[in-house]
Short mmCIF file of C-alpha atoms in Angstrom, two decimals:
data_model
loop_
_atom_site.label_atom_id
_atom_site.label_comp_id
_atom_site.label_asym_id
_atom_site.label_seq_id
_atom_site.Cartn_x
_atom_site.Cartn_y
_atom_site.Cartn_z
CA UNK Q 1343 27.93 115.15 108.42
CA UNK Q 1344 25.45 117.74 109.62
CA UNK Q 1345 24.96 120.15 106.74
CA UNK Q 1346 25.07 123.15 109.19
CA UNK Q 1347 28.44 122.11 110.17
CA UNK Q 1348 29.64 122.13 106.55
CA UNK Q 1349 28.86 125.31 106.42
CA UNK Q 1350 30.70 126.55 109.44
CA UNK Q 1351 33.75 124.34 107.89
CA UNK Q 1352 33.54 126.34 104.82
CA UNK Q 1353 32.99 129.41 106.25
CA UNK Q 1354 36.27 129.15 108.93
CA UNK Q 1355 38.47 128.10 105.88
CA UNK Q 1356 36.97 130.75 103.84
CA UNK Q 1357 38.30 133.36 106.21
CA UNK Q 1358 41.61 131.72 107.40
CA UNK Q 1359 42.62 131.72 103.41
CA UNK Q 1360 40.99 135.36 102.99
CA UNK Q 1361 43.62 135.97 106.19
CA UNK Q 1362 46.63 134.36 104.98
CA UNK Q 1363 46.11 135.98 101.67
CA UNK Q 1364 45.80 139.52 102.97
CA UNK Q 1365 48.78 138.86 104.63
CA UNK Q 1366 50.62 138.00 102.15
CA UNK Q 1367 49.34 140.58 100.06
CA UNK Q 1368 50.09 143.42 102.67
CA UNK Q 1369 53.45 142.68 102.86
CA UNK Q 1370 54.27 141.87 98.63
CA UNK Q 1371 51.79 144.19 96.92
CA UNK Q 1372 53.88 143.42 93.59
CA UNK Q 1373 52.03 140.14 93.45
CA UNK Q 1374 49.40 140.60 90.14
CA UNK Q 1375 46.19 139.61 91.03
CA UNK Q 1376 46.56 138.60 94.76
CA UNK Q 1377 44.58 141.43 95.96
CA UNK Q 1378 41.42 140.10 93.82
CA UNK Q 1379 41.97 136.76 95.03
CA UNK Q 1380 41.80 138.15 98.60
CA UNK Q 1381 38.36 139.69 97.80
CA UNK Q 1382 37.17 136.36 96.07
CA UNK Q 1383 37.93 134.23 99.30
CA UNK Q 1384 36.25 137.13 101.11
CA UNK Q 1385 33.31 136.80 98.84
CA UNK Q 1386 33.02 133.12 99.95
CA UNK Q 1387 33.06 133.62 103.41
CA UNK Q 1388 29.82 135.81 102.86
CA UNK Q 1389 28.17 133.78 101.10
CA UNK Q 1390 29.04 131.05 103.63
CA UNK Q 1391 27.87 133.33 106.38
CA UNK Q 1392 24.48 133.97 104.67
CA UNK Q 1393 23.84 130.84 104.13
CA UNK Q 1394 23.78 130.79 107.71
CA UNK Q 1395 21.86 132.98 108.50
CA UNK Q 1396 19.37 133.14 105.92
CA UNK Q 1397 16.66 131.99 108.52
CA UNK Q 1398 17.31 135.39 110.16
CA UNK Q 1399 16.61 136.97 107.58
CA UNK Q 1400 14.17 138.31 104.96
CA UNK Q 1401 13.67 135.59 102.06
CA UNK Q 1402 14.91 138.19 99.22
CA UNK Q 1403 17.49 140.00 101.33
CA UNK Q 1404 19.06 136.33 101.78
CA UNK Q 1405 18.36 135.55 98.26
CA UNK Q 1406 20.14 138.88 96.66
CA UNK Q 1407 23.27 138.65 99.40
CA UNK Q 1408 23.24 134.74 98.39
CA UNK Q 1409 23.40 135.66 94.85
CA UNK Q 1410 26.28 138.51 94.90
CA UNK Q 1411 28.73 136.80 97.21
CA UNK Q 1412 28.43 134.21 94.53
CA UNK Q 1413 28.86 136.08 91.43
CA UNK Q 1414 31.59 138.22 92.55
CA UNK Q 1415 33.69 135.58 94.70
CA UNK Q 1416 33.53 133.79 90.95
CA UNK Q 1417 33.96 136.91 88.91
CA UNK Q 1418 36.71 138.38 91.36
CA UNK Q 1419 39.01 134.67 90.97
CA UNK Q 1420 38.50 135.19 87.63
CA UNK Q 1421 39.84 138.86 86.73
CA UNK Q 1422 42.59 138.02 89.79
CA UNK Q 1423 43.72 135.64 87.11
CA UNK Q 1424 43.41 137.71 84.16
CA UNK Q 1425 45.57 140.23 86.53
CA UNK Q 1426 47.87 137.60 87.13
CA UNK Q 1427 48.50 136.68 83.53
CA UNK Q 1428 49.19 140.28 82.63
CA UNK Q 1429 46.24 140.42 80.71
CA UNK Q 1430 43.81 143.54 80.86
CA UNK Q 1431 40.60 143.68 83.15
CA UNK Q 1432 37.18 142.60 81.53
CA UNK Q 1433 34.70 145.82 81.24
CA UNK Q 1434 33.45 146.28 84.68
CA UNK Q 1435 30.20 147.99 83.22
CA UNK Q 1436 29.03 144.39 81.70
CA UNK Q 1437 29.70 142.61 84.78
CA UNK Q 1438 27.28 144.80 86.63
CA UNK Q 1439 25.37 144.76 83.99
CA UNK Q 1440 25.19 140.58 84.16
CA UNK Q 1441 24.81 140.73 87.97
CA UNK Q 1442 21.94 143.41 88.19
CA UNK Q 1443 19.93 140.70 85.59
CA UNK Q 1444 21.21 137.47 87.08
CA UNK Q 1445 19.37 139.30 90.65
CA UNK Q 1446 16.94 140.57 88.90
CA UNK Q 1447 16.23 136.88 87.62
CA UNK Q 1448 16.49 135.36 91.48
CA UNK Q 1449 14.13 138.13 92.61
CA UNK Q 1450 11.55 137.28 90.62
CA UNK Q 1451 11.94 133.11 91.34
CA UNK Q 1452 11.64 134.26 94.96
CA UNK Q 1453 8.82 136.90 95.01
CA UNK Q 1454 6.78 136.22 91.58
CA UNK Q 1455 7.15 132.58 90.57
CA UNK Q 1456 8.98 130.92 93.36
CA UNK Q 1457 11.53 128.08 92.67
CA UNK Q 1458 14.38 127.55 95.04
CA UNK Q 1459 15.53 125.07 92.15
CA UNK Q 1460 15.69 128.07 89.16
CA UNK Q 1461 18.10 130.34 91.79
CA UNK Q 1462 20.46 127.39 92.44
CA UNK Q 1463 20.47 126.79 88.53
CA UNK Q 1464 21.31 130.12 88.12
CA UNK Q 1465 23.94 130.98 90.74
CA UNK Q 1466 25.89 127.71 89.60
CA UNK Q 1467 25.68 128.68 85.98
CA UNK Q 1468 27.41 132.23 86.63
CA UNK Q 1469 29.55 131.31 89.31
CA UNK Q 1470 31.02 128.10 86.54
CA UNK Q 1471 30.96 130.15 83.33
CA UNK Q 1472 33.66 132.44 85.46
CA UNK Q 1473 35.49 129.06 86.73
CA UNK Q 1474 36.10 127.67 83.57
CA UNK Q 1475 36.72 131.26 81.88
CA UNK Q 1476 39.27 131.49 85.29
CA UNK Q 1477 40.99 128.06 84.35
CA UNK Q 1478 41.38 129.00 80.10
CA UNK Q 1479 42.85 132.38 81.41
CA UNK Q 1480 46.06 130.45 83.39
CA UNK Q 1481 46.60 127.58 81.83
CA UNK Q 1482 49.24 129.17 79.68
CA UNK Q 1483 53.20 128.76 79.37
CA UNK Q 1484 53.53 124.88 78.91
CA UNK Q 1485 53.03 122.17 81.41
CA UNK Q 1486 56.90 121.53 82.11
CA UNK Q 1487 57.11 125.01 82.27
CA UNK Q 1488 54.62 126.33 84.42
CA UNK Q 1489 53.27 122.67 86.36
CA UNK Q 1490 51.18 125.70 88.62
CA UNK Q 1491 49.36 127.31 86.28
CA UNK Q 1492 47.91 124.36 85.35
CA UNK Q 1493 47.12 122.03 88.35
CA UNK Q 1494 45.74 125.35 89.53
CA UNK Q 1495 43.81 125.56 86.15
CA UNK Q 1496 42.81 122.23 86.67
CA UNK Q 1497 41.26 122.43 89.80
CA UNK Q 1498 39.09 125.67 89.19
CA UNK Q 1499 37.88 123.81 85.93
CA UNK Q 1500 37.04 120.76 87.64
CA UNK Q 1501 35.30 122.77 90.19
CA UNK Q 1502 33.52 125.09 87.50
CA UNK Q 1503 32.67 121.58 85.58
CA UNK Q 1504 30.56 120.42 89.36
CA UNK Q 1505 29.28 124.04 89.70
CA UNK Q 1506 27.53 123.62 86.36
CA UNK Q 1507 25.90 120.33 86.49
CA UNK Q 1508 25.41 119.75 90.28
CA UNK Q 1509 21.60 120.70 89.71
CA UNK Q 1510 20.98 117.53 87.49
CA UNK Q 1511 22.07 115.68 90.66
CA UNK Q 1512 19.08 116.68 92.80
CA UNK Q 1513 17.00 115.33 89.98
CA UNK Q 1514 18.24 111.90 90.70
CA UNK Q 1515 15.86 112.27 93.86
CA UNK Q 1516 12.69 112.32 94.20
CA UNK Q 1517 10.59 115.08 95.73
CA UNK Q 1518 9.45 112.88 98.73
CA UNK Q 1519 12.92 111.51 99.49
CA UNK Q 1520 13.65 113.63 101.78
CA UNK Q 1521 16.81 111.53 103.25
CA UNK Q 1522 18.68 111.29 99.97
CA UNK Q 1523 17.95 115.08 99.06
CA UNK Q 1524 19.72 115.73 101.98
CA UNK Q 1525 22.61 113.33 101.29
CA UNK Q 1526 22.95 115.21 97.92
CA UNK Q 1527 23.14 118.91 99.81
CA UNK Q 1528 25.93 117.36 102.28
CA UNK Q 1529 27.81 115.94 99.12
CA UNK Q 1530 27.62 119.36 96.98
CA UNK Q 1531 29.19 120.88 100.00
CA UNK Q 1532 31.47 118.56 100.80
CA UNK Q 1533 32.42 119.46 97.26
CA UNK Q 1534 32.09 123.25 96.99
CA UNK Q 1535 34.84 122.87 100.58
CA UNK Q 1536 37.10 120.63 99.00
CA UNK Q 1537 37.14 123.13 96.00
CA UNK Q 1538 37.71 125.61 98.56
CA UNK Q 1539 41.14 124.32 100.14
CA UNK Q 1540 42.02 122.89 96.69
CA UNK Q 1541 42.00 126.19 94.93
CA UNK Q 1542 43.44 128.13 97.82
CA UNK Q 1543 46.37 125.47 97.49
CA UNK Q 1544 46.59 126.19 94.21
CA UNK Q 1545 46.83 129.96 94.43
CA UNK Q 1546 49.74 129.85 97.44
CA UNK Q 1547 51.28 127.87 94.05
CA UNK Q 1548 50.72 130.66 91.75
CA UNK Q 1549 52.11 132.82 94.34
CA UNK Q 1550 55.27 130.86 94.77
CA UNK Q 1551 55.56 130.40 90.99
CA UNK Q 1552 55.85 134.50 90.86
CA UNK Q 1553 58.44 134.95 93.70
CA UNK Q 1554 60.51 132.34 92.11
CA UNK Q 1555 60.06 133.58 88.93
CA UNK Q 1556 61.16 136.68 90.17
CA UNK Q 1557 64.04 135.50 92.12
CA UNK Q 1558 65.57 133.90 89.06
CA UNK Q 1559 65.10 136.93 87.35
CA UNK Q 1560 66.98 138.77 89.83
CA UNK Q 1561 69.91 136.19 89.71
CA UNK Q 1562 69.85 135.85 85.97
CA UNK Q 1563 69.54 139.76 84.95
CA UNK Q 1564 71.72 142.70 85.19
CA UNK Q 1565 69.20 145.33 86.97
CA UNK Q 1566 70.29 148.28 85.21
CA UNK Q 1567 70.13 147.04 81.59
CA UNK Q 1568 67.63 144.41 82.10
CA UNK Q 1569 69.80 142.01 80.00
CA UNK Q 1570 71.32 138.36 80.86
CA UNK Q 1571 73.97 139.04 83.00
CA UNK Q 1572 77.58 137.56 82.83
CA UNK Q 1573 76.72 134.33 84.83
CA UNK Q 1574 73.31 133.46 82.84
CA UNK Q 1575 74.94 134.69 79.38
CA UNK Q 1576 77.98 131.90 80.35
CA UNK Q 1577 74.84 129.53 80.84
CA UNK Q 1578 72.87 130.06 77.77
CA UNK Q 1579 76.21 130.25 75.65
CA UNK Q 1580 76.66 127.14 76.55
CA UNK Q 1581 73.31 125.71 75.60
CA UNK Q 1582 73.99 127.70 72.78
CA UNK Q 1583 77.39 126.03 71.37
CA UNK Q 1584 75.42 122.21 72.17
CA UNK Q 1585 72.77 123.23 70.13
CA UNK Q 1586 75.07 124.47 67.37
CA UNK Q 1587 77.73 121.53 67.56
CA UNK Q 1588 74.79 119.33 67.63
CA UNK Q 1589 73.65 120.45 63.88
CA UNK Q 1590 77.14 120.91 63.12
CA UNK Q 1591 77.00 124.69 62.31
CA UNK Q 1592 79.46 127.87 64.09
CA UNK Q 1593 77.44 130.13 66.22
CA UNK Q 1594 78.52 133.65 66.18
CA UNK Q 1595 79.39 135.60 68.82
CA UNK Q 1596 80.01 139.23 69.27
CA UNK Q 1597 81.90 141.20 71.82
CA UNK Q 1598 80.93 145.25 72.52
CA UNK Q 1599 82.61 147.81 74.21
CA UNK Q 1600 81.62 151.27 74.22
CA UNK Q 1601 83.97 153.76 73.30
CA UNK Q 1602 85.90 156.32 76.00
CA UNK Q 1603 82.95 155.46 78.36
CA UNK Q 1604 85.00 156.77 81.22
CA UNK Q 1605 84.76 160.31 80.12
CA UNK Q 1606 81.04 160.22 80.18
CA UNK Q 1607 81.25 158.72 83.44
CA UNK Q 1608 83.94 161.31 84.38
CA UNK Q 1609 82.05 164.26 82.44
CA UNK Q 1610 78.34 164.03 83.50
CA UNK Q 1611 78.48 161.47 86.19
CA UNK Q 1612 77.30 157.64 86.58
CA UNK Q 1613 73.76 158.62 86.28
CA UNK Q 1614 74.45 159.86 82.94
CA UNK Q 1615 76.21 156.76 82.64
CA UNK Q 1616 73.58 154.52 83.26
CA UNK Q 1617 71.59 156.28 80.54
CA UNK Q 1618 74.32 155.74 78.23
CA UNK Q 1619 74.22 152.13 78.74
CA UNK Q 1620 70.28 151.98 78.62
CA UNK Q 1621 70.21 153.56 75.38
CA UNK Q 1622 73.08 150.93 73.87
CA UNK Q 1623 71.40 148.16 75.21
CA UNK Q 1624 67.51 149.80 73.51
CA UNK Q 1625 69.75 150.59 70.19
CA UNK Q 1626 71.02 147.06 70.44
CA UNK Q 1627 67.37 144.83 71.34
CA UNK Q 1628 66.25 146.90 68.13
CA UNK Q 1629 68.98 144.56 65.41
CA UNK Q 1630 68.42 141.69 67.07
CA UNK Q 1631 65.34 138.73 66.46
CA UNK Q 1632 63.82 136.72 69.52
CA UNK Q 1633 65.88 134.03 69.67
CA UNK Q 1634 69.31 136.30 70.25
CA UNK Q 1635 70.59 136.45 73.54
CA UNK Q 1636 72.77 139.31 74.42
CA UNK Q 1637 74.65 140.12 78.56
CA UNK Q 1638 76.31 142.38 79.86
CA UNK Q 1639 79.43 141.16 81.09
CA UNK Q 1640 80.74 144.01 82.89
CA UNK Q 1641 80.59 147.74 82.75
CA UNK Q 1642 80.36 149.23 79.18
CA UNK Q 1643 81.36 145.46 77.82
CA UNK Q 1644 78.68 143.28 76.42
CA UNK Q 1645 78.09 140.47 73.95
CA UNK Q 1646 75.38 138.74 72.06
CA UNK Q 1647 75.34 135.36 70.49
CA UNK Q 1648 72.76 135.09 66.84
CA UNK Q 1649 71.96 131.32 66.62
CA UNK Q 1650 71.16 130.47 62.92
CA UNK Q 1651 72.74 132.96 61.43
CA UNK Q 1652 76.16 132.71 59.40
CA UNK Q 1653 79.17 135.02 58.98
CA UNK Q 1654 77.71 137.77 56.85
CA UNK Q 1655 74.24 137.73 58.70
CA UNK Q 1656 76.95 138.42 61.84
CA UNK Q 1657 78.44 140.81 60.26
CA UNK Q 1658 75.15 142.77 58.94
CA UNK Q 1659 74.15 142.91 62.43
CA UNK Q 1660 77.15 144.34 63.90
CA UNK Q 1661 77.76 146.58 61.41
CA UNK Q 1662 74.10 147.94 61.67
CA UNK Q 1663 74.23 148.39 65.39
CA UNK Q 1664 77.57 149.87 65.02
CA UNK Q 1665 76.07 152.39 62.92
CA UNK Q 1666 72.81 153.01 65.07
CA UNK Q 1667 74.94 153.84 68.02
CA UNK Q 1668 76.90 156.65 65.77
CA UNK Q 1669 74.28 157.74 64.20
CA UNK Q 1670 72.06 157.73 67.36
CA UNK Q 1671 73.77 158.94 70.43
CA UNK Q 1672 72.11 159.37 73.93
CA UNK Q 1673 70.17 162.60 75.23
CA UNK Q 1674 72.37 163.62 77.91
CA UNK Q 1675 71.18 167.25 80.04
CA UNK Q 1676 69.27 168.31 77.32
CA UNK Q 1677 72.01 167.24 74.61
CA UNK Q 1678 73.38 164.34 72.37
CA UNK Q 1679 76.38 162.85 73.47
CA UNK Q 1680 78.79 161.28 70.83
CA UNK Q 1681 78.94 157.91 71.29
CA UNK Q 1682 80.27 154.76 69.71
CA UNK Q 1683 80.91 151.60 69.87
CA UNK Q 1684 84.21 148.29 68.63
CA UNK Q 1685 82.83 145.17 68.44
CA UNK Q 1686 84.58 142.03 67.71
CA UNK Q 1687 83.17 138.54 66.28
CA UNK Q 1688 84.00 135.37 66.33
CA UNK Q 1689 82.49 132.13 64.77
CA UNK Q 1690 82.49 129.17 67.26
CA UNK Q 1691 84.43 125.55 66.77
CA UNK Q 1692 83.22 122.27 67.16
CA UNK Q 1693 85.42 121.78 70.55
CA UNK Q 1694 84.88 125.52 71.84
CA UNK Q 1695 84.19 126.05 75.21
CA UNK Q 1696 81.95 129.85 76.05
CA UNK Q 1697 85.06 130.97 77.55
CA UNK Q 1698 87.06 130.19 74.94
CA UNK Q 1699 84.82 131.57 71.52
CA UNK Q 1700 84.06 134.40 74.18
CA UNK Q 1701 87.74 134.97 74.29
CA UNK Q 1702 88.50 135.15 70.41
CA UNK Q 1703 85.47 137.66 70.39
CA UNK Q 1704 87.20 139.95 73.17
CA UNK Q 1705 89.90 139.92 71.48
CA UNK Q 1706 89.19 140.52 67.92
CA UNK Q 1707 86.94 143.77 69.86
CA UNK Q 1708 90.35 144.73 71.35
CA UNK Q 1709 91.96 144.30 67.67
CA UNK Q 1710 88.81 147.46 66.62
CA UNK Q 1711 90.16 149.31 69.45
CA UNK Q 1712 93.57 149.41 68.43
CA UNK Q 1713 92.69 149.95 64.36
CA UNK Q 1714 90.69 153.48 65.62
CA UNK Q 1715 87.43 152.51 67.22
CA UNK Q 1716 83.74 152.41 65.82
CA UNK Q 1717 84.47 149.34 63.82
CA UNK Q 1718 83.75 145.92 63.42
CA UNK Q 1719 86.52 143.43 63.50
CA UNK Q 1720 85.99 139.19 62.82
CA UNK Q 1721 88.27 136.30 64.15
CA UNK Q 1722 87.57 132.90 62.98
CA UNK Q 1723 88.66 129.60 65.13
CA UNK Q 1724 90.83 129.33 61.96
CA UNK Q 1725 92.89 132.23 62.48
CA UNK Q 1726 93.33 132.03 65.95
CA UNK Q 1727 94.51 128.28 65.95
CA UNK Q 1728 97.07 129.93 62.87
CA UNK Q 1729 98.58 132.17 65.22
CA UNK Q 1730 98.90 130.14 67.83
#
């Protein structure tokens, strides 16, 4: 293929992917590191456009334009992933730093010692390190997790892994073969423009990954209390009781309700409320290790199940967010409001269902109600199947 029509190729797709991302980016700013990626596909449509025309125009205006498309289009994929990742942005000042040398380098193989060979070592060596930096920044989360993060990894590195050693392939030629020198160009473009569509595949992935990610989120989480809501505490209650019955242990669950609720409702009004409940759920996260899962089932009513943990270790952990909530009540206009809180436990079966352990923890929290309030109560499977 002619190697000016690579070019063009690379350039069109360049700017149809800088388009589509801008779009997308216009209209779901929320997406972390999009923005960058924009720039970065803009980056390589410059370069792609001064490769162009760099007959048009001065050797070491081409050669410095050549140079900084490159570096940033690398260096901007790479921080859009950081940004992606939720990791911090690398110190802008040693970037610039690192470009001003890296042209300060291609100047001087252009004007003092020319050798077209040095700059093309040197752009690939910058615009790689930042590949493979770019693919060890995402490929995070575990494969079966995140299958994105990683082909998308995967094709920056293998792209980064090209970038860096491509030079060694024009030394496979000699100077005087002319015809095979430019077989090699039309391959490393070929190249550089399947990298091109491969990676901006692999972004619209990353993108998707976030807006499902986020979707779920919105399905699984109660919005005001950022806890598992009823449905996806149900879910993971379940999980929960396999796991247990597998290794043949109870799993504890507990049941909250927050004490005459209504009259803060009724006093200071629902936004007060939903303070209230903010501050129960914070008082709450603080008692409980990463592997608890606590919902919201409805209103002031909540529950958490502890996996590992045994009666008393249940107990120790209601009774010490019992007494945070007493002993910590919620800034309301300026004020504490007294709060508190009943919760009821129960220790799961080997045949229990999560409606059904749920159900002996509801009602041993109803039994705290009726004994006064801002107590603990405990049911075991046990007691219930005595009563019955």
């Amino acid at each position: 293929m002619h190697t000016p029509t690579l070019v063009i190729v690379a350039a069109i797709l360049s700017a149809l992917v800088t388009t589509v991302l801008f779009a997308v980016w216009f209209f779901n700013r929320r997406i972390p590191g999009l923005r960058l990626w924009t720039w970065a596909f803009l980056g390589g449509a410059v370069l792609c456009a001064t490769l162009l025309f760099r007959a048009h125009l001065p050797e070491v205006a081409s050669v410095v334009l050549t140079q900084t498309a490159n570096a940033l289009a690398a260096y901007l994929c790479w921080q859009g992933s950081r940004a992606y990742m939720g990791r911090p942005p690398s110190p802008h000042g040693y970037a610039a730093a690192v470009l001003a040398a890296v042209l300060c380098i291609a100047v001087y193989f252009t004007l003092v010692q020319p050798h077209a060979g040095a700059r093309f070592a040197l752009a690939g060596c910058v615009a790689a390190t930042c590949f493979l930096l770019t693919a060890r920044t995402v490929a995070r989360g575990g494969f079966r997790n995140m299958p994105a993060r990683y082909l998308f990894a995967g094709m920056v590195g293998v792209h980064g892994v090209f970038v860096l050693v491509r030079p060694l392939l024009f030394r496979l030629a000699a100077p005087s073969d002319a015809g095979l020198l430019v077989q090699i160009s039309q391959f490393v473009l070929l190249e550089a423009t399947v990298a091109l569509v491969m990676i901006a595949f692999g972004t619209l992935m990353l993108i998707n990954e976030f807006i499902t990610t986020e979707l779920r989120h919105l399905a699984e989480v109660d919005p005001l209390t950022s806890v598992f809501n009823r449905r996806a505490f149900l879910a993971l209650l379940d999980k929960g009781l396999a796991t247990a019955q597998h290794s043949q242990a109870a799993l504890p669950v507990l049941v909250m309700d927050l004490d005459h609720f209504k009259k803060i409702n009724d006093t200071w009004g629902h936004r007060s409320g939903d303070d209230a409940l903010r501050h129960f759920v914070m008082l709450a996260q603080r008692c409980l290790r990463k592997e608890d899962v606590m919902g919201r089932l409805g209103g002031e009513e909540f529950a958490i199940f502890l996996p590992s943990t045994d009666r008393q270790g249940a107990g120790a952990v209601a009774e010490r967010l019992r007494a945070l909530v007493e002993t910590q009540p919620p800034a309301i206009d300026g004020g504490s409001t007294p709060l508190t809180v009943s919760i009821g436990i129960a220790l799961s079966a080997s045949n229990d269902s999560a409606q059904s352990v749920l159900q002996r923890a509801d009602e041993a929290m109803y039994v705290a109600k009726k004994l006064g309030r801002n107590r603990v109560e405990f049911v075991s499977a046990a007691v219930q199947t005595a009563a019955a």
